[in-house]
XYZ file of C-alpha atoms in Angstrom:
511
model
C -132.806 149.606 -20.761
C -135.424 151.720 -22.356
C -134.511 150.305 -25.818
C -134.214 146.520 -24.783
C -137.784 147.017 -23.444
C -138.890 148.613 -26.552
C -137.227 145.563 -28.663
C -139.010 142.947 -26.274
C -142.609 144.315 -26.395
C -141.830 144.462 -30.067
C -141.002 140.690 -30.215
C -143.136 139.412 -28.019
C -146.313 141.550 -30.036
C -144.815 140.098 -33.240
C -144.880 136.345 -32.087
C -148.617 137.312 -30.457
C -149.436 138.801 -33.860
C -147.759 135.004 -35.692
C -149.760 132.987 -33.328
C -152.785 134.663 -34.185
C -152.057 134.091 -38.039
C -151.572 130.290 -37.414
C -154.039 129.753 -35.387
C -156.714 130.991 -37.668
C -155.707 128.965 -40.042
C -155.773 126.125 -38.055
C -159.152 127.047 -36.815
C -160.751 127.530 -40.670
C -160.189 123.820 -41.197
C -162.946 123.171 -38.747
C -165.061 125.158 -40.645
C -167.519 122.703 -42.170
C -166.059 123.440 -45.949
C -162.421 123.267 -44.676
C -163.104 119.397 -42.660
C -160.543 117.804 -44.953
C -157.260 115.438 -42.740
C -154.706 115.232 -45.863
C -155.307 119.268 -46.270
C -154.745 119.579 -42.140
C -151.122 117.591 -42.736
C -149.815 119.615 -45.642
C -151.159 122.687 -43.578
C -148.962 121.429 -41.159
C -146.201 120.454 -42.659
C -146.006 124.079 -44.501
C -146.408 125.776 -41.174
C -143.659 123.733 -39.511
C -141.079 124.249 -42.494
C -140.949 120.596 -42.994
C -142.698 117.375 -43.556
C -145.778 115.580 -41.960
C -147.809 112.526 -41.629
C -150.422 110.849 -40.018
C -151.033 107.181 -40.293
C -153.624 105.347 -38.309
C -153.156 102.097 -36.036
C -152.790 99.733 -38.618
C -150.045 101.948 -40.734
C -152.338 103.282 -43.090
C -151.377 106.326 -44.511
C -154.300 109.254 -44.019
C -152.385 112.293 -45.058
C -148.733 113.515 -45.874
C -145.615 111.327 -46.575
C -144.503 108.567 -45.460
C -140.964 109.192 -43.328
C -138.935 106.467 -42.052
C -140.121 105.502 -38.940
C -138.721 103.477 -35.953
C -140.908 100.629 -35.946
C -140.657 99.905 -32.259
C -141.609 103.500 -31.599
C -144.431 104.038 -33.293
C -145.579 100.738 -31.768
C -145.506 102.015 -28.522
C -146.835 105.180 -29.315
C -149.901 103.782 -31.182
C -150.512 101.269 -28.136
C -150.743 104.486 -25.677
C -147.118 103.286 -23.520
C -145.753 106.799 -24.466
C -147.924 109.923 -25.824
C -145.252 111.333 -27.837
C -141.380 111.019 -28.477
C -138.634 113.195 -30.082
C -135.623 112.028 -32.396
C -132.911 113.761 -33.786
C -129.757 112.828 -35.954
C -128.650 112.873 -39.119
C -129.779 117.161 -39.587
C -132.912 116.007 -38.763
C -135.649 116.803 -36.300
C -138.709 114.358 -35.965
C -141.177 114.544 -33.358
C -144.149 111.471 -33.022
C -147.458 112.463 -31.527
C -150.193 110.101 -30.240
C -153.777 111.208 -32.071
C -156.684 109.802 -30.437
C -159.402 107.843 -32.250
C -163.042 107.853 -31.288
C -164.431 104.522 -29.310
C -160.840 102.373 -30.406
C -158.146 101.835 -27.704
C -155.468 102.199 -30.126
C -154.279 105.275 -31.718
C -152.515 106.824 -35.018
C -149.283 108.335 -34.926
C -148.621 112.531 -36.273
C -145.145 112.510 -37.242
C -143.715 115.775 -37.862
C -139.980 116.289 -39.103
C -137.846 119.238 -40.059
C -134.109 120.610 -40.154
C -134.260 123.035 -37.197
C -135.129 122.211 -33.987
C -138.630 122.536 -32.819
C -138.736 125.717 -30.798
C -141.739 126.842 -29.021
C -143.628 128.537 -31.998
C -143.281 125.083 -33.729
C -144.043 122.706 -30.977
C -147.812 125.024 -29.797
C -148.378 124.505 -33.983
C -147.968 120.324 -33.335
C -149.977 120.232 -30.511
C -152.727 121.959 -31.588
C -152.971 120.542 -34.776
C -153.431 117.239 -33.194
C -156.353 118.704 -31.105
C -158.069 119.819 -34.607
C -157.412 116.676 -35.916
C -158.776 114.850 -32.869
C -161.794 116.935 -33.445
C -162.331 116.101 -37.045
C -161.626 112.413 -36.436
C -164.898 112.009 -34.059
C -166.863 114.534 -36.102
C -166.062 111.772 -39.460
C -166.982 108.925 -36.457
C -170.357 110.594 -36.045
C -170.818 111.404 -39.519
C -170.510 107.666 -39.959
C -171.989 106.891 -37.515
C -174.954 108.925 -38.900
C -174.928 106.941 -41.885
C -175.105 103.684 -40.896
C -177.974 104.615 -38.561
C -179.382 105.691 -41.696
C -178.601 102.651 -43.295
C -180.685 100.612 -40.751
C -183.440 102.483 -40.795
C -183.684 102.601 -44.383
C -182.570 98.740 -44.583
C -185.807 98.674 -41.873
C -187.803 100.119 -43.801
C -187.387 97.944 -46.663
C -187.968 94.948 -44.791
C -191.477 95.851 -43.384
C -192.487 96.717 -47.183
C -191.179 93.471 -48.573
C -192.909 91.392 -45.432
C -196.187 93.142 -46.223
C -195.743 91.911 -50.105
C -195.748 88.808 -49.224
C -198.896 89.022 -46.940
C -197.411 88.818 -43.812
C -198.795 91.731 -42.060
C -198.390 90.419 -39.056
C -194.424 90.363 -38.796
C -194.463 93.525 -40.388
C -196.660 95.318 -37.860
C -194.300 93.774 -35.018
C -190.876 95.051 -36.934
C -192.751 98.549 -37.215
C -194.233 98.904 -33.900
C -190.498 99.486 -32.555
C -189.314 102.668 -34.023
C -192.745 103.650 -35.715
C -195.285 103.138 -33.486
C -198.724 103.272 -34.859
C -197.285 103.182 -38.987
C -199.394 100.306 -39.739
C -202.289 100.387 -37.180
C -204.687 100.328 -40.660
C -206.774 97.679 -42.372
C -205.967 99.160 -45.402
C -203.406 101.895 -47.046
C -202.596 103.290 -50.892
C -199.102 102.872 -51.772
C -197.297 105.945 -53.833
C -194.131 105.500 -56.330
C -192.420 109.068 -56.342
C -190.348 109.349 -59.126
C -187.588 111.799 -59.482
C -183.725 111.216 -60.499
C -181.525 109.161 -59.141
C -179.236 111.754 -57.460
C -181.866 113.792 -56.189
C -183.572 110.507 -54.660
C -182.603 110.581 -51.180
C -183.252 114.136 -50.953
C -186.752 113.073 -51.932
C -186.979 110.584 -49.521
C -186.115 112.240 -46.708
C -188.650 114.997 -48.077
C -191.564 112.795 -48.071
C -190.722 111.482 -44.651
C -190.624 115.057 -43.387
C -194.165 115.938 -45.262
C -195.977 113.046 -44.076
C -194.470 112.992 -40.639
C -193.445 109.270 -40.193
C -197.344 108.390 -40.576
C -196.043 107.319 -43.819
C -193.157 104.079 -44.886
C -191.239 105.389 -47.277
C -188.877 103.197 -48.925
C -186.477 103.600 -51.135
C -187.598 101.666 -54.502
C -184.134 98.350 -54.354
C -185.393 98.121 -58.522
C -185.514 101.393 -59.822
C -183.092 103.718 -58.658
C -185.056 106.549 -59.362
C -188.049 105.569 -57.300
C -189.414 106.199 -53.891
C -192.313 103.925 -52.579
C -194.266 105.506 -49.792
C -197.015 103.456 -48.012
C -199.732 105.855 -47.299
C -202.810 104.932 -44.478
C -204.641 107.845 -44.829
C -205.706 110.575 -47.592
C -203.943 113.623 -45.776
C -200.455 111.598 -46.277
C -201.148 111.248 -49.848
C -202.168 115.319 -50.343
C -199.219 116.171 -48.637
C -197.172 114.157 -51.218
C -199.096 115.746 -54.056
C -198.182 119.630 -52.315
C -194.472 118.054 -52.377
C -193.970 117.396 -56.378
C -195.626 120.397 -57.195
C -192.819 122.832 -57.232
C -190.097 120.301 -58.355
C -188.747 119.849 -61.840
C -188.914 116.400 -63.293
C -190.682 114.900 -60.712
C -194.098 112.627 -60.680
C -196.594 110.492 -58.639
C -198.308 107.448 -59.060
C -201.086 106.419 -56.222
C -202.746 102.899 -56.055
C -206.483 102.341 -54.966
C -206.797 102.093 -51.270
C -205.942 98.320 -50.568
C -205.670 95.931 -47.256
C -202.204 95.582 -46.453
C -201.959 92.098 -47.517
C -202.601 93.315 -51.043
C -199.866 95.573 -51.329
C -197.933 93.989 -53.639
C -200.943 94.566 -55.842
C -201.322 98.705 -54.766
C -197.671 98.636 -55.758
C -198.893 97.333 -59.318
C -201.168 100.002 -59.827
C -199.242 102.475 -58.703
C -196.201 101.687 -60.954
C -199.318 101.643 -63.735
C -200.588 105.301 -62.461
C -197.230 106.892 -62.647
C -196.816 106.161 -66.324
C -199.627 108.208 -66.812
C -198.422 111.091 -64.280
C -195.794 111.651 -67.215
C -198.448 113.332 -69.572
C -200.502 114.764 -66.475
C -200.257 118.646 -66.224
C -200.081 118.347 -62.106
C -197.380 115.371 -62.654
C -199.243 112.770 -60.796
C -202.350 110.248 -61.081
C -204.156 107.710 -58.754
C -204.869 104.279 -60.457
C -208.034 104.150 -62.816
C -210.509 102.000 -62.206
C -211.147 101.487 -65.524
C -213.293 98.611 -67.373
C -210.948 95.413 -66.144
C -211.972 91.755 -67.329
C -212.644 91.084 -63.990
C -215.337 93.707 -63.574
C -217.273 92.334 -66.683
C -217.986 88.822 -65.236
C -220.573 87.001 -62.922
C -218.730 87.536 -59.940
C -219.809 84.204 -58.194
C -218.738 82.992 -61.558
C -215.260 84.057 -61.242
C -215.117 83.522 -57.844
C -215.949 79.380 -58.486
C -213.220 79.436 -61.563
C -210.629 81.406 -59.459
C -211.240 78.747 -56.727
C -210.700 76.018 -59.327
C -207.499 77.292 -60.673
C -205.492 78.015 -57.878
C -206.756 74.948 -56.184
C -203.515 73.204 -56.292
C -202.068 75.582 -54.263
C -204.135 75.476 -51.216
C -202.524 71.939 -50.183
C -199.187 74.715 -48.903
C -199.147 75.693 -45.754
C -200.904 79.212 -45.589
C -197.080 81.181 -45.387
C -195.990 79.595 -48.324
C -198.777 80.109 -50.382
C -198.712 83.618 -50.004
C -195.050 83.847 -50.881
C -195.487 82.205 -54.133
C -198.553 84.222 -54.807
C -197.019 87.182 -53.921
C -193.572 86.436 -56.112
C -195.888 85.343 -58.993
C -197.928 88.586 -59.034
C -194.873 90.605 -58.986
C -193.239 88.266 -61.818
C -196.136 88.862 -63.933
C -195.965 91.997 -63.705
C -192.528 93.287 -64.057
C -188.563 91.286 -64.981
C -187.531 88.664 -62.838
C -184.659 91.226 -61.826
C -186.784 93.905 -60.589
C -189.461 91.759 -58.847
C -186.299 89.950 -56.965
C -185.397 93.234 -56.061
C -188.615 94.781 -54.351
C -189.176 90.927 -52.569
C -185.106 91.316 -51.202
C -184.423 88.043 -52.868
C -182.520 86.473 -56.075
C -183.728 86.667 -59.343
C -182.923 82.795 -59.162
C -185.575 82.588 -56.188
C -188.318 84.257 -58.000
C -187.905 82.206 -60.486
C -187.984 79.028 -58.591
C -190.920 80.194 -56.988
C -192.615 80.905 -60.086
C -191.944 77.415 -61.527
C -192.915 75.582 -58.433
C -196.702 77.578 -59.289
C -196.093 76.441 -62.740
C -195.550 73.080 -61.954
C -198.754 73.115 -59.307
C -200.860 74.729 -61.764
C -199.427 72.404 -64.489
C -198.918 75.104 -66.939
C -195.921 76.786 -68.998
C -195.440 81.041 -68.099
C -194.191 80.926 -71.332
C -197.235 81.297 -73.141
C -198.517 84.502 -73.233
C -201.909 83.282 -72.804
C -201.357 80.715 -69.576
C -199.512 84.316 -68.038
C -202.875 86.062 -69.036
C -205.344 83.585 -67.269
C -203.083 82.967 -64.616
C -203.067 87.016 -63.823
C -206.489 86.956 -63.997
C -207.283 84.506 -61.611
C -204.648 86.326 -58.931
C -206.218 89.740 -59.618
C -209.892 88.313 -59.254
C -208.723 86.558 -55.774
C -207.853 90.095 -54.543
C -210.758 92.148 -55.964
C -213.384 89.272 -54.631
C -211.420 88.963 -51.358
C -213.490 91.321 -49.688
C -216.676 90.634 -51.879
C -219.456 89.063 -50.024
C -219.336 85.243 -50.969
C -222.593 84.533 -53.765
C -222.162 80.835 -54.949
C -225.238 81.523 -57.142
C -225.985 78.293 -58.898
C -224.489 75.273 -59.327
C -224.191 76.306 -63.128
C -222.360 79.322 -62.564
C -220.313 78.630 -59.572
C -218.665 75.398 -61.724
C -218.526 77.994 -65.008
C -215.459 77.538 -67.238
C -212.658 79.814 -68.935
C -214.425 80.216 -71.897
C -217.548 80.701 -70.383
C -216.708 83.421 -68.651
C -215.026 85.016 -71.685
C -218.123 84.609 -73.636
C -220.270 86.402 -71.782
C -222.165 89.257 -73.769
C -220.234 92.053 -71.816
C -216.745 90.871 -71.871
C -217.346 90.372 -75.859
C -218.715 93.661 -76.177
C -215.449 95.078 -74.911
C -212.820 92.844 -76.219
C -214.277 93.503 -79.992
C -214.597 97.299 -79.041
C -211.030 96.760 -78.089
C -209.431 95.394 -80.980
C -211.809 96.766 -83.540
C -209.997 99.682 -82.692
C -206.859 98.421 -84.954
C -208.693 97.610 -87.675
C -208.570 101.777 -88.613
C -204.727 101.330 -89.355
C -203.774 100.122 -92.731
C -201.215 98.455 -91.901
C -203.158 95.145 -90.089
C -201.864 95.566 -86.860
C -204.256 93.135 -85.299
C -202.726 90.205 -87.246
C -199.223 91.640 -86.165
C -200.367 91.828 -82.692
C -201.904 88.808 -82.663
C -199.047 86.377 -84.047
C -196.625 88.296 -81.762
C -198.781 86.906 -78.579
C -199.169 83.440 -80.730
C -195.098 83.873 -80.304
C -194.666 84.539 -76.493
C -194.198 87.733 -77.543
C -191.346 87.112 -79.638
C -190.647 89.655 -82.251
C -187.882 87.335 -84.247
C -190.855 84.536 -84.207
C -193.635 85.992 -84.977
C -191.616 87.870 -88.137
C -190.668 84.597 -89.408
C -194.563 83.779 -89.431
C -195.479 86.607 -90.936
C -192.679 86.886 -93.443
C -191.704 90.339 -92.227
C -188.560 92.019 -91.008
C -188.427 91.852 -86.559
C -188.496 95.505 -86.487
C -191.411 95.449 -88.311
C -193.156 93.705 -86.126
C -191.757 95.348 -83.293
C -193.048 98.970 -85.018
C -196.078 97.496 -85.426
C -196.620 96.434 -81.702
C -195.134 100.045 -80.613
C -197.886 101.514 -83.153
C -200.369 99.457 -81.085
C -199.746 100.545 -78.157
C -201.889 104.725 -78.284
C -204.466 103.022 -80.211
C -205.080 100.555 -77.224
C -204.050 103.035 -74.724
C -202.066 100.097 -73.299
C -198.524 99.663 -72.846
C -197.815 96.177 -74.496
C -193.446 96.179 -75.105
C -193.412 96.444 -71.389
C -195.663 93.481 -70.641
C -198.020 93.293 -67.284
C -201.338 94.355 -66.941
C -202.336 95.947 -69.957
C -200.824 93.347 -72.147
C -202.566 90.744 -70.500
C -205.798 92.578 -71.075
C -205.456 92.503 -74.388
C -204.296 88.955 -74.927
C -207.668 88.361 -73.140
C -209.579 90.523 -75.209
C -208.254 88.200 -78.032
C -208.996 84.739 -76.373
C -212.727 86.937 -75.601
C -213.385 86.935 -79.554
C -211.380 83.464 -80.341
C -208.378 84.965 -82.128
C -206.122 82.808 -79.631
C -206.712 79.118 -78.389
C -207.607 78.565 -74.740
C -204.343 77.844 -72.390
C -204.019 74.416 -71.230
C -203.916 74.372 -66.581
C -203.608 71.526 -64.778
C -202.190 69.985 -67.118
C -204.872 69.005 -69.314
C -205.954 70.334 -72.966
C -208.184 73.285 -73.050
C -211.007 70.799 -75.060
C -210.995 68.389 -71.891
C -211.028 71.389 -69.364
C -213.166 73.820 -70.453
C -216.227 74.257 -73.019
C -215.328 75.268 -76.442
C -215.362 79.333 -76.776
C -218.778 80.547 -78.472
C -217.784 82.328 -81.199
């Protein structure tokens, strides 16, 4: 008797002792490096000394391999009539288990099979590997779940910003006010481009939320992957993203003058311009220079008359869809049809559409380098005048032409400070630059005109570009600068708007 009671506390402390094995391992695949279904089955199917799989309500195969199954069986297991079943025949053992999915009335099916019979050891393993799996099935649901809320809210977030680039502040406050209450309770707000790398971006992102506390939007850039746009309304936002890029590697920041919020679309211009020159900045970021612009170096009741003029044809829309089409134009000027369809959330074909309807109203062709110029001009004096006081000045000035406004003694003081500075390169890179504009800035073209190679010209250009301190390949603001620096001084001929000649529009350019 003695012995026998010996030999059963021995057994019974070595099946304790087995339990306690499997059941840590069972356990460590709930750790969150171990959360891993396929790795749970062949776990399973070792411990078992057999075979196991899991497939979910609609036969899908999630881990192990696939037996076969009675199809009527699993049927009724999946649909909840019966929780589990057991089989045997043939030498073999197969037991079905009902595992639970989160929020679905339906279930999968854990079929486990082997050559002995399922004794107790075997049968605790099965049922509490469907409890782990149970467990890691709703922790994936919330994971998921997780993401798609993070989906929406970033989808959200992207909405507002494209609203307010199209001027409609209005709809953008009332999407905001919902889950940010407060974001956009501002006349007026800088807008940031944070650039890092693309796999590091929503890392950023979620970074710049956390520094600025959700008093920021922060978007992440649809054009360029590598991008963050944050909407700033106040200057303690902003020095908290400046504290952010300090200590990381290969990351920079571009800030835009402060703005109203209907001129976004144009802080997001000049931030895009200030982050090119973060990359050669020591603290890896800049805020937009106000530096000498056309604009600034005319009458400004002047340009206010001629702006007036110009987009004239455009005030006939109703007031929403004027401020689309301006607002798709100013992007389209400024960067690819691609990327400016992809900051407005619409096709490239739609920006372009829009684009050529303001072409067609303005009776002009985009395709002249010149016409882009004039036509920039005009929208980027309509936002720097918008909050101006009004000053018709005389009848003279407020009816002043193109070329009178290009004539005057400042704006030709810069544009032939401008270009003079190309004359120090031997190589003539003024008459390059200038028959590449001629050319819609068409390399192939404006080689055949100059009897030169396209890479030549293309060099040339490139070469331009430090001398200017402008980036010109790229195209936007600073080449249309310079292409009215060269209209200034008469190198180019006048566009022709609405339509008409420049000789029946405007006064011929004093040269």
């Amino acid at each position: 008797m003695a012995g026998r009671e010996g030999d059963g506390v021995r057994q019974t402390g070595v099946r304790d002792a087995d339990a306690s094995v499997w059941a840590e391992e069972l356990l460590d695949h709930l750790r969150p490096t171990g959360q891993d279904i396929p790795r749970v089955i062949a776990w399973l199917a070792d411990a078992v000394q057999g075979t196991a799989s899991l497939q979910d309500d609609t036969g899908t195969l999630l881990g192990g391999t696939r037996p076969a199954l009675d199809e009527h069986l699993v049927a009724a297991v999946t649909a909840g009539r019966i929780a589990s079943a057991a089989w045997e025949g043939q030498g073999r053992y197969l037991r079905l288990v009902r595992v639970a999915y989160p929020n679905r009335s339906s279930a999968g099916v854990l079929a486990v099979a082997r050559e002995a019979p399922f004794d107790r050891r075997t049968s605790d393993i099965v049922t509490h590997t469907v409890q782990v799996i149970e467990v890691l099935l709703k922790a994936s649901e919330m994971t998921a779940a997780g993401r798609r809320l993070e989906r929406a809210t970033s989808d959200l977030r992207l909405a507002i910003l494209q609203l307010l680039m199209v001027e409609d502040t209005v709809s953008a406050r009332r999407v905001a006010a919902g889950l940010w209450p407060g974001l956009l309770d501002t006349d007026t707000a800088c807008v940031h481009v944070v650039e890092g790398t693309a796999e590091d971006r929503d890392r950023l992102a979620g970074e710049c939320i956390e520094a600025t506390g959700e008093r920021a939007l922060v978007v992440l850039c649809p054009a360029v992957e590598e991008h963050v746009i944050v909407v700033t309304p106040g200057e303690a936002e902003a020095q908290e993203l400046r504290s952010l890029i300090g200590p990381r590697p290969r990351t920079f920041l571009g800030g835009s003058a402060r703005q109203s919020l209907a001129r976004t679309a144009t802080a997001y211009g000049q931030a895009v311009s200030a982050l090119a020159v973060a990359h050669f900045r020591p603290d890896k970021s800049a805020v937009y220079a106000e530096r000498t612009h056309p604009e600034r170096l005319t009458d400004p009741a002047a340009l206010r008359g001629w702006t007036a003029r110009l987009l004239h044809p455009l005030d006939t829309l109703p007031h929403h869809t004027r401020a689309e089409l301006l607002a798709t134009t100013r992007l389209g000027l400024e960067f690819t049809a691609v990327n400016a369809a992809k900051v407005l959330g619409v096709s490239r074909n739609t920006v372009r559409a829009r684009m050529e309807r303001v072409e067609a109203l303005l009776r002009t062709d985009f395709a002249d380098l010149t016409a882009r110029a004039v036509v920039h001009l005009a929208l980027n004096s309509q936002v720097s005048l918008a909050d101006a006081p009004a000053d018709t000045g005389s009848c003279e000035v407020a009816h002043a032409s193109l070329p009178d406004l290009l004539s005057g003694p400042a704006m030709r003081t810069w544009a032939r400070e401008l270009l003079a500075r190309l004359e120090q390169d031997t190589r003539d890179l003024r008459r390059t630059l200038r028959t590449w504009i001629a050319e819609g800035g068409n390399a192939e073209r404006a080689a055949q005109s100059l009897g030169v190679h396209a890479q030549t010209v293309r060099e040339h250009v490139r070469s331009a570009e430090p001398v200017l301190e402008r980036q010109l390949l790229a195209g936007g603001s600073d080449l249309y600068e310079v292409v009215l620096a060269h209209l200034a001084v008469g190198d180019l001929d006048q566009p022709a708007l609405h339509g008409l000649k420049p000789g029946l529009l405007d006064s011929p350019v004093h040269r």
